[in-house]
Coordinates of C-alpha atoms and ligand atoms in Angstrom, one line a residue:
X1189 CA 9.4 -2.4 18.5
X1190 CA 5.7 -3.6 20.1
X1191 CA 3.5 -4.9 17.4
X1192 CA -0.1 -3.7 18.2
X1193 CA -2.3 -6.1 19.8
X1194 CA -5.2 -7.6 17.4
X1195 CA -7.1 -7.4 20.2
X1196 CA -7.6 -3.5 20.5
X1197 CA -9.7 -1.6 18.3
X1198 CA -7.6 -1.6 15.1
X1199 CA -7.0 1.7 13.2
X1200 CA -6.9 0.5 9.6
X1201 CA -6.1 2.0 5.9
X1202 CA -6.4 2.2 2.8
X1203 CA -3.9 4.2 0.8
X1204 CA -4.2 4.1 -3.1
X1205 CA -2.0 5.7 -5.3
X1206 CA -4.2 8.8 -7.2
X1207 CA -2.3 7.0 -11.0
X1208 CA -5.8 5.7 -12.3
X1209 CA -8.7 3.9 -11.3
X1210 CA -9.4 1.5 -8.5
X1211 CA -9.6 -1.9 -10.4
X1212 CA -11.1 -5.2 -8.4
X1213 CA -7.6 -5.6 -6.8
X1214 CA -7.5 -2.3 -5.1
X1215 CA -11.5 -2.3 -4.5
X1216 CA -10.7 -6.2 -2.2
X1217 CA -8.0 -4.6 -0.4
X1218 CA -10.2 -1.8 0.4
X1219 CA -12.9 -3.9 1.4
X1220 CA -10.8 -6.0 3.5
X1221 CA -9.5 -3.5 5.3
X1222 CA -12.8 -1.9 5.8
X1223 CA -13.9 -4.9 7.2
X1224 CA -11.4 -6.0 9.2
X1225 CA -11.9 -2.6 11.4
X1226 CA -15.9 -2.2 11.0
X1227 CA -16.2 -5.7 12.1
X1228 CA -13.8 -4.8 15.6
X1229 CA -15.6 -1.5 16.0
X1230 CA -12.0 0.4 14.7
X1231 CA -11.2 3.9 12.7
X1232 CA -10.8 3.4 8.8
X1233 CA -8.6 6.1 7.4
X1234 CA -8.5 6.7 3.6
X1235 CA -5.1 8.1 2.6
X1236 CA -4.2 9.3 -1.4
X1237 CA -0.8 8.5 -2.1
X1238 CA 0.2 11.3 -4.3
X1239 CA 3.4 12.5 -3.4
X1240 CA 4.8 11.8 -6.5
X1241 CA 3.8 14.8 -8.3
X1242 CA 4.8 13.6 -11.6
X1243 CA 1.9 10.5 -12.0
X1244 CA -0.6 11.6 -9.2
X1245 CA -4.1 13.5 -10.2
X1246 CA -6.5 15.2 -8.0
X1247 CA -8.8 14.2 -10.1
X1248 CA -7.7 10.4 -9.8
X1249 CA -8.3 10.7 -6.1
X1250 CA -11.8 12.3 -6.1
X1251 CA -12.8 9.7 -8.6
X1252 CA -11.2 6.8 -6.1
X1253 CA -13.0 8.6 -2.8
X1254 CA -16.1 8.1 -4.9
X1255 CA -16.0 4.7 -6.0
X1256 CA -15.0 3.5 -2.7
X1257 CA -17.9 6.2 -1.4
X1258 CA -20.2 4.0 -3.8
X1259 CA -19.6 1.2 -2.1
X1260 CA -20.4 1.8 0.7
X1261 CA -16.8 2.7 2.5
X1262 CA -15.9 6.5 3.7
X1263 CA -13.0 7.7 5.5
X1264 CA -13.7 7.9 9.3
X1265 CA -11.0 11.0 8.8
X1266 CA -11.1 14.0 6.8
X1267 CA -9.3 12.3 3.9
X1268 CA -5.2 12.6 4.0
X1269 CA -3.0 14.2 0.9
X1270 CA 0.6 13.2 1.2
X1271 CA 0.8 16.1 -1.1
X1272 CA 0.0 17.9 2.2
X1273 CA 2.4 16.5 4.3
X1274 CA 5.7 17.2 3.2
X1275 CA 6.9 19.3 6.1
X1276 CA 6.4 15.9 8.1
X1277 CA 8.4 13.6 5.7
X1278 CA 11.5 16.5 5.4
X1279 CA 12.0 16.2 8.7
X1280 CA 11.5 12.3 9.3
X1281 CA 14.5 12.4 6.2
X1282 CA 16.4 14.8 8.6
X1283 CA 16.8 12.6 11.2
X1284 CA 17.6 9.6 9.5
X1285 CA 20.1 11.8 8.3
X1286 CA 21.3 13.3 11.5
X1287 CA 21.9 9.4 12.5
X1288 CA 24.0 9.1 9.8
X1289 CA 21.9 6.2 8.0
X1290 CA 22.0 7.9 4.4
X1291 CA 23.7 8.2 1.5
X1292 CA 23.4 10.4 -1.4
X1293 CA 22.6 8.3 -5.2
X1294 CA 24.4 9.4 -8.5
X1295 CA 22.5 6.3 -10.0
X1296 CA 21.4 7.5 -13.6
X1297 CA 17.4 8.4 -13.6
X1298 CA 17.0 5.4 -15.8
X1299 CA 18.4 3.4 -13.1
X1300 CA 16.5 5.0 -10.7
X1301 CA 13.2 4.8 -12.7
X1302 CA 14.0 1.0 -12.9
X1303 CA 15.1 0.6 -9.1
X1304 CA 13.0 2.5 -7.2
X1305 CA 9.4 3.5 -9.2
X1306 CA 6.2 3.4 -7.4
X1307 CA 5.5 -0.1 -5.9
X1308 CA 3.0 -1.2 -8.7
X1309 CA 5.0 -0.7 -11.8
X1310 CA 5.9 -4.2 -12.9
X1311 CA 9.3 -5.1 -12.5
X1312 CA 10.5 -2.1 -11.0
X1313 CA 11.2 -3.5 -7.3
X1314 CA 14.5 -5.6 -7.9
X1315 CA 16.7 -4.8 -5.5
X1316 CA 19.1 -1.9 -5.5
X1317 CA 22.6 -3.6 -5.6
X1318 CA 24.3 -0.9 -3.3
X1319 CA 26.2 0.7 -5.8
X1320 CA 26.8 3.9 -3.9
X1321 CA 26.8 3.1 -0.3
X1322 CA 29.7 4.7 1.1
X1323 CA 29.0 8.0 -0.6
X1324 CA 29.3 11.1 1.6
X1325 CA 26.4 13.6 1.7
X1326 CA 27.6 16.9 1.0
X1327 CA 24.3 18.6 1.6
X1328 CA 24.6 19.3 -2.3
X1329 CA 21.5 20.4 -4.7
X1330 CA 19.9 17.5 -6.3
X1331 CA 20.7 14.2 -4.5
X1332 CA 19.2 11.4 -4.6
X1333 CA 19.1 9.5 -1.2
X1334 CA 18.9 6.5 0.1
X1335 CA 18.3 4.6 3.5
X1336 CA 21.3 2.4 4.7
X1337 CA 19.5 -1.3 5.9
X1338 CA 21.2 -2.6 8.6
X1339 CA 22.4 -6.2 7.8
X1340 CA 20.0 -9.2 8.9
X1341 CA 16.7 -10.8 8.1
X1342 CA 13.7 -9.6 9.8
X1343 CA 11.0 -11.7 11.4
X1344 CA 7.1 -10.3 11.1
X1345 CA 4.0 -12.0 11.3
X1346 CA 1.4 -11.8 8.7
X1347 CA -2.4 -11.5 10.0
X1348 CA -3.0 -14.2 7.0
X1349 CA 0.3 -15.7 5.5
X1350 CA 2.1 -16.2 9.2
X1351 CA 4.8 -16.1 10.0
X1352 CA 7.8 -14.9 8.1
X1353 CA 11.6 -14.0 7.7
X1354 CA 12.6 -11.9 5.4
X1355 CA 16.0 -10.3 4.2
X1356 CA 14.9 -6.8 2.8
X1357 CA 18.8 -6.5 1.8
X1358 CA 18.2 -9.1 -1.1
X1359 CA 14.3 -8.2 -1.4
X1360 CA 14.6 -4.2 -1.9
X1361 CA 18.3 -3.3 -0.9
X1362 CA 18.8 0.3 0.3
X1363 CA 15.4 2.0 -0.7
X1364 CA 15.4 5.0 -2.2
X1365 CA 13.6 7.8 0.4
X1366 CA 14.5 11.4 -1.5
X1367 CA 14.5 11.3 -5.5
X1368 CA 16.6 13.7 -7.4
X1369 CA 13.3 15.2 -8.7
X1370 CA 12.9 16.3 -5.6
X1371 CA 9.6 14.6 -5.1
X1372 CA 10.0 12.1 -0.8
X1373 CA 9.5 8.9 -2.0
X1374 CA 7.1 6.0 -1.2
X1375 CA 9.0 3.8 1.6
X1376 CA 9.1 6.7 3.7
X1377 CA 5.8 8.6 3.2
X1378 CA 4.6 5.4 3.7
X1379 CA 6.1 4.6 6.9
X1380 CA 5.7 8.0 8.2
X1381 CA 2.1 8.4 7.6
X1382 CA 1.0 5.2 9.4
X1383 CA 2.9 5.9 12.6
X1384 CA 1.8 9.6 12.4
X1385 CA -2.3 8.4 11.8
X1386 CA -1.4 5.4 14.2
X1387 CA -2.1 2.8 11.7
X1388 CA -2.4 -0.7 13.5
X1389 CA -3.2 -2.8 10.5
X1390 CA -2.3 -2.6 6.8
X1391 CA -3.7 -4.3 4.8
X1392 CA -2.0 -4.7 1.1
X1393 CA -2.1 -6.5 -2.2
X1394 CA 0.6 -9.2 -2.1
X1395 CA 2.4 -7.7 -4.2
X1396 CA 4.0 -5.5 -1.9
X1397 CA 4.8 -8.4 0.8
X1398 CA 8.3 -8.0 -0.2
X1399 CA 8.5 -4.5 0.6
X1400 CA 7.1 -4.9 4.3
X1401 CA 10.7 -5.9 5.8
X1402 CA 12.7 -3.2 4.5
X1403 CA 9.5 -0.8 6.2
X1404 CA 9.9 -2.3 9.4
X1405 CA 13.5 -1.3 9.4
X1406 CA 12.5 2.0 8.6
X1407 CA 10.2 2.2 11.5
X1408 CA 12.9 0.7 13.4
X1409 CA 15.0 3.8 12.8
X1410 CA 12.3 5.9 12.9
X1411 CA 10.9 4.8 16.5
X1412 CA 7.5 4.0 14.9
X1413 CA 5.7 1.2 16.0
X1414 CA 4.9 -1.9 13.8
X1415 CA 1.6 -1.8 13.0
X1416 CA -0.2 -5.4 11.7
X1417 CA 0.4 -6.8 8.1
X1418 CA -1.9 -8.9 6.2
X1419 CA -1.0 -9.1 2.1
X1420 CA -3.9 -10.4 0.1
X1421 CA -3.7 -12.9 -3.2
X1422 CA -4.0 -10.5 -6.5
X1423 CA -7.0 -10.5 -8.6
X1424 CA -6.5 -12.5 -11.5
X1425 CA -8.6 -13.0 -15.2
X1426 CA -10.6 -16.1 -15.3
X1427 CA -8.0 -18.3 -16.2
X1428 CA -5.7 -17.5 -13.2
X1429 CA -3.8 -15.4 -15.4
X1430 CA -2.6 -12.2 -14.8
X1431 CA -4.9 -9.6 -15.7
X1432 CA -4.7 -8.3 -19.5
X1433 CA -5.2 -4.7 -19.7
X1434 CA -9.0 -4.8 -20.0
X1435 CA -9.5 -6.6 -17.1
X1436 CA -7.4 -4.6 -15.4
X1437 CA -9.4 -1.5 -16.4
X1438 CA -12.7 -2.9 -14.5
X1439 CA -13.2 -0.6 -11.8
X1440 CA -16.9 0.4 -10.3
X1441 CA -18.2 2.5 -13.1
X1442 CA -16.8 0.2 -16.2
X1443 CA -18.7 -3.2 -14.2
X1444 CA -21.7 -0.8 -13.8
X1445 CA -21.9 -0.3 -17.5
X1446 CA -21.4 -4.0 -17.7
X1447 CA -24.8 -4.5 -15.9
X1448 CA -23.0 -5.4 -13.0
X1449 CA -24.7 -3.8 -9.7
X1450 CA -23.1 -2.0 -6.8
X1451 CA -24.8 -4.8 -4.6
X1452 CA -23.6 -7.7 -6.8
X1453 CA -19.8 -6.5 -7.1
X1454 CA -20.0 -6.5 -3.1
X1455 CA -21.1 -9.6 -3.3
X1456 CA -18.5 -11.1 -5.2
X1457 CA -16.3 -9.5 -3.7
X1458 CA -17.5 -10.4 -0.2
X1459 CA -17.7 -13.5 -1.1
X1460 CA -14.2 -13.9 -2.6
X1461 CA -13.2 -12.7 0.9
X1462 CA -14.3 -15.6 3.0
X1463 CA -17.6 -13.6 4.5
X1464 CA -20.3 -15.0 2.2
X1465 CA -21.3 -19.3 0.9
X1466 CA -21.8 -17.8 -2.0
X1467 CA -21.5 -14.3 -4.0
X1468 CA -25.2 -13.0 -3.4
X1469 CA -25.8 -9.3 -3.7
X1470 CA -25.5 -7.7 -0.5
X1471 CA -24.1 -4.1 0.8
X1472 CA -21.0 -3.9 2.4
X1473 CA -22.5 -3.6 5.9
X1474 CA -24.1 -6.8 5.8
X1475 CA -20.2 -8.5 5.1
X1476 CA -19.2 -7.5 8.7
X1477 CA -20.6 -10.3 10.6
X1478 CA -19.1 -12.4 8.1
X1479 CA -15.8 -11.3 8.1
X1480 CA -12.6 -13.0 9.9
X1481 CA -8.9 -13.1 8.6
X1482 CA -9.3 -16.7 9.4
X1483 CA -11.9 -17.2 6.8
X1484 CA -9.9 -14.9 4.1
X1485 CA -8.3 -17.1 1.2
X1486 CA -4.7 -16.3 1.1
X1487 CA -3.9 -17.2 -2.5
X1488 CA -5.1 -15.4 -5.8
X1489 CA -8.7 -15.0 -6.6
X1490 CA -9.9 -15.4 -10.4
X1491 CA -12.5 -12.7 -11.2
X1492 CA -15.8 -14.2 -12.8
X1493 CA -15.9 -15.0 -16.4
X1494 CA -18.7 -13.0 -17.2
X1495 CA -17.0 -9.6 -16.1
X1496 CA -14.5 -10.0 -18.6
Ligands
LIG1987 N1 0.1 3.6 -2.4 C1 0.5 2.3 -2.6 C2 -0.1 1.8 -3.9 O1 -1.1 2.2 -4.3 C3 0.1 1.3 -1.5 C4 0.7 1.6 -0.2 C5 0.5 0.6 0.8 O2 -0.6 0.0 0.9 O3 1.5 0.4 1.6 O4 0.5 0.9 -4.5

């Protein structure tokens, strides 16, 4: 597949989750993203990853269009709901299936909870051990299903960590694509979405680096094209911990009762992208000039003590 050349004018995204509030995590990525585009005169796309019906709130989203709205960063799109889009993913599942590259999943739903939840929860993204590759879809009621990875490692390039090989066999193992619950799940909404909005970059929270390989194979089967990657360190506390559950609660409004300023959140978190010497308040416009993936940290960034 042709990976998009950096040198066009990207199309980039952002595509929370509606589960709760943007914390500093979510609000870099955003920004990066933002940034990477506004400063190469591209599209930003805002997309509300809520087609799992069983955690996702409207109400989540709004709030997350606002904060990021706050901040200075709006959709250059009428704002996408996967929720909207199923039509698209049932038939992106029907011709994986046509090609013969699923399987149907009697896994219990505790397994399946612990196998294949939404990228963020914890431990929930050990690989699935293949236990029922083989199975025969019988076009039966109530199936899980899952994408059949064809064997070998897959090289990528990562606009900040490089290059890199990865086996998504031992990283995510089949991925889960249909869940009994009937709800399309996140590795292909995901997929589907960027090569329907012609995403060119995407720009995530390192936590799902491991996911990106079993994606590309997705594409692969899919005919999409492989848009850019770039995987950003995590927020941590002060300490370089990970965040306890009050830090991890710190989203615009909660800083803004803090005393913290619109102005001096972009500044940190400007800075804590490479485009400022030093975190002065500033508006996210002014980071643009700033901004290169060359200048972007690639480990974890500690947020300030006093925000604790
Ligand atoms: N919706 C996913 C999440 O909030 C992120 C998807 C992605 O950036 O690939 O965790």
């Amino acid at each position: 597949m042709p990976s998009s050349s950096p040198s066009r004018r990207p199309t980039g995204r952002f595509a929370p989750s509606p589960t709760g509030i943007l914390h500093l995590g979510n609000l870099r990525t955003a920004l990066a993203s933002w940034l990477s585009v506004r400063s190469r005169g591209g599209t930003w796309i805002l997309r509300m990853e809520d087609v799992d019906t069983t955690r996702s709130r409207r109400a989540l989203g709004e709030a997350q269009i606002r904060d990021l709205a706050a901040l200075g960063m709006e959709s250059d799109v009428p704002v996408l709901w996967q929720s909207d889009r199923v039509e698209l993913y049932r038939m992106a599942l029907a011709r994986l299936e046509r090609a013969g590259l699923l399987y149907p999943c009697q896994c219990s739903r505790k397994d399946l909870a612990l196998l294949a939840a939404a990228p963020h929860e914890g431990d929930g993204l050990r690989p699935y051990p293949g236990r029922c590759r083989g199975a025969e879809l019988r076009g039966g009621e109530g199936a899980a299903l899952r994408f059949m990875l064809p064997p070998g490692q897959v090289a990528w390039v990562d606009l900040l960590l490089g290059s890199q090989l990865d086996d998504p066999m031992g990283l995510t193992g089949d991925p889960l694509l249909f869940r009994r619950d009937g709800c399309y799940a996140y590795h292909l909404t995901v997929v589907v979405d960027d090569g329907d909005q012609g995403v060119s970059e995407v720009v995530r929270g390192a936590d799902l680096r491991s996911v990106t390989a079993t994606q590309i194979r997705l594409q692969e089967a899919l005919d999409l094209p492989r848009p850019g990657y770039a995987h950003l360190g995590l927020v941590t506390s002060p300490d370089g911990s990970r965040l306890g559950k009050r830090e991890g609660a710190l989203g615009v409004r909660a800083l803004v009762e803090r005393g913290v300023g619109v102005r001096e959140l972009l500044g940190w978190l400007g800075w804590s992208l490479g485009c400022l010497d030093s975190p002065v308040p500033c508006l996210a416009e002014e980071l643009i000039p700033g901004f290169s993936w060359g200048r972007v940290p690639t480990g974890p960034v500690a947020i300030p003590m006093s925000w604790r």
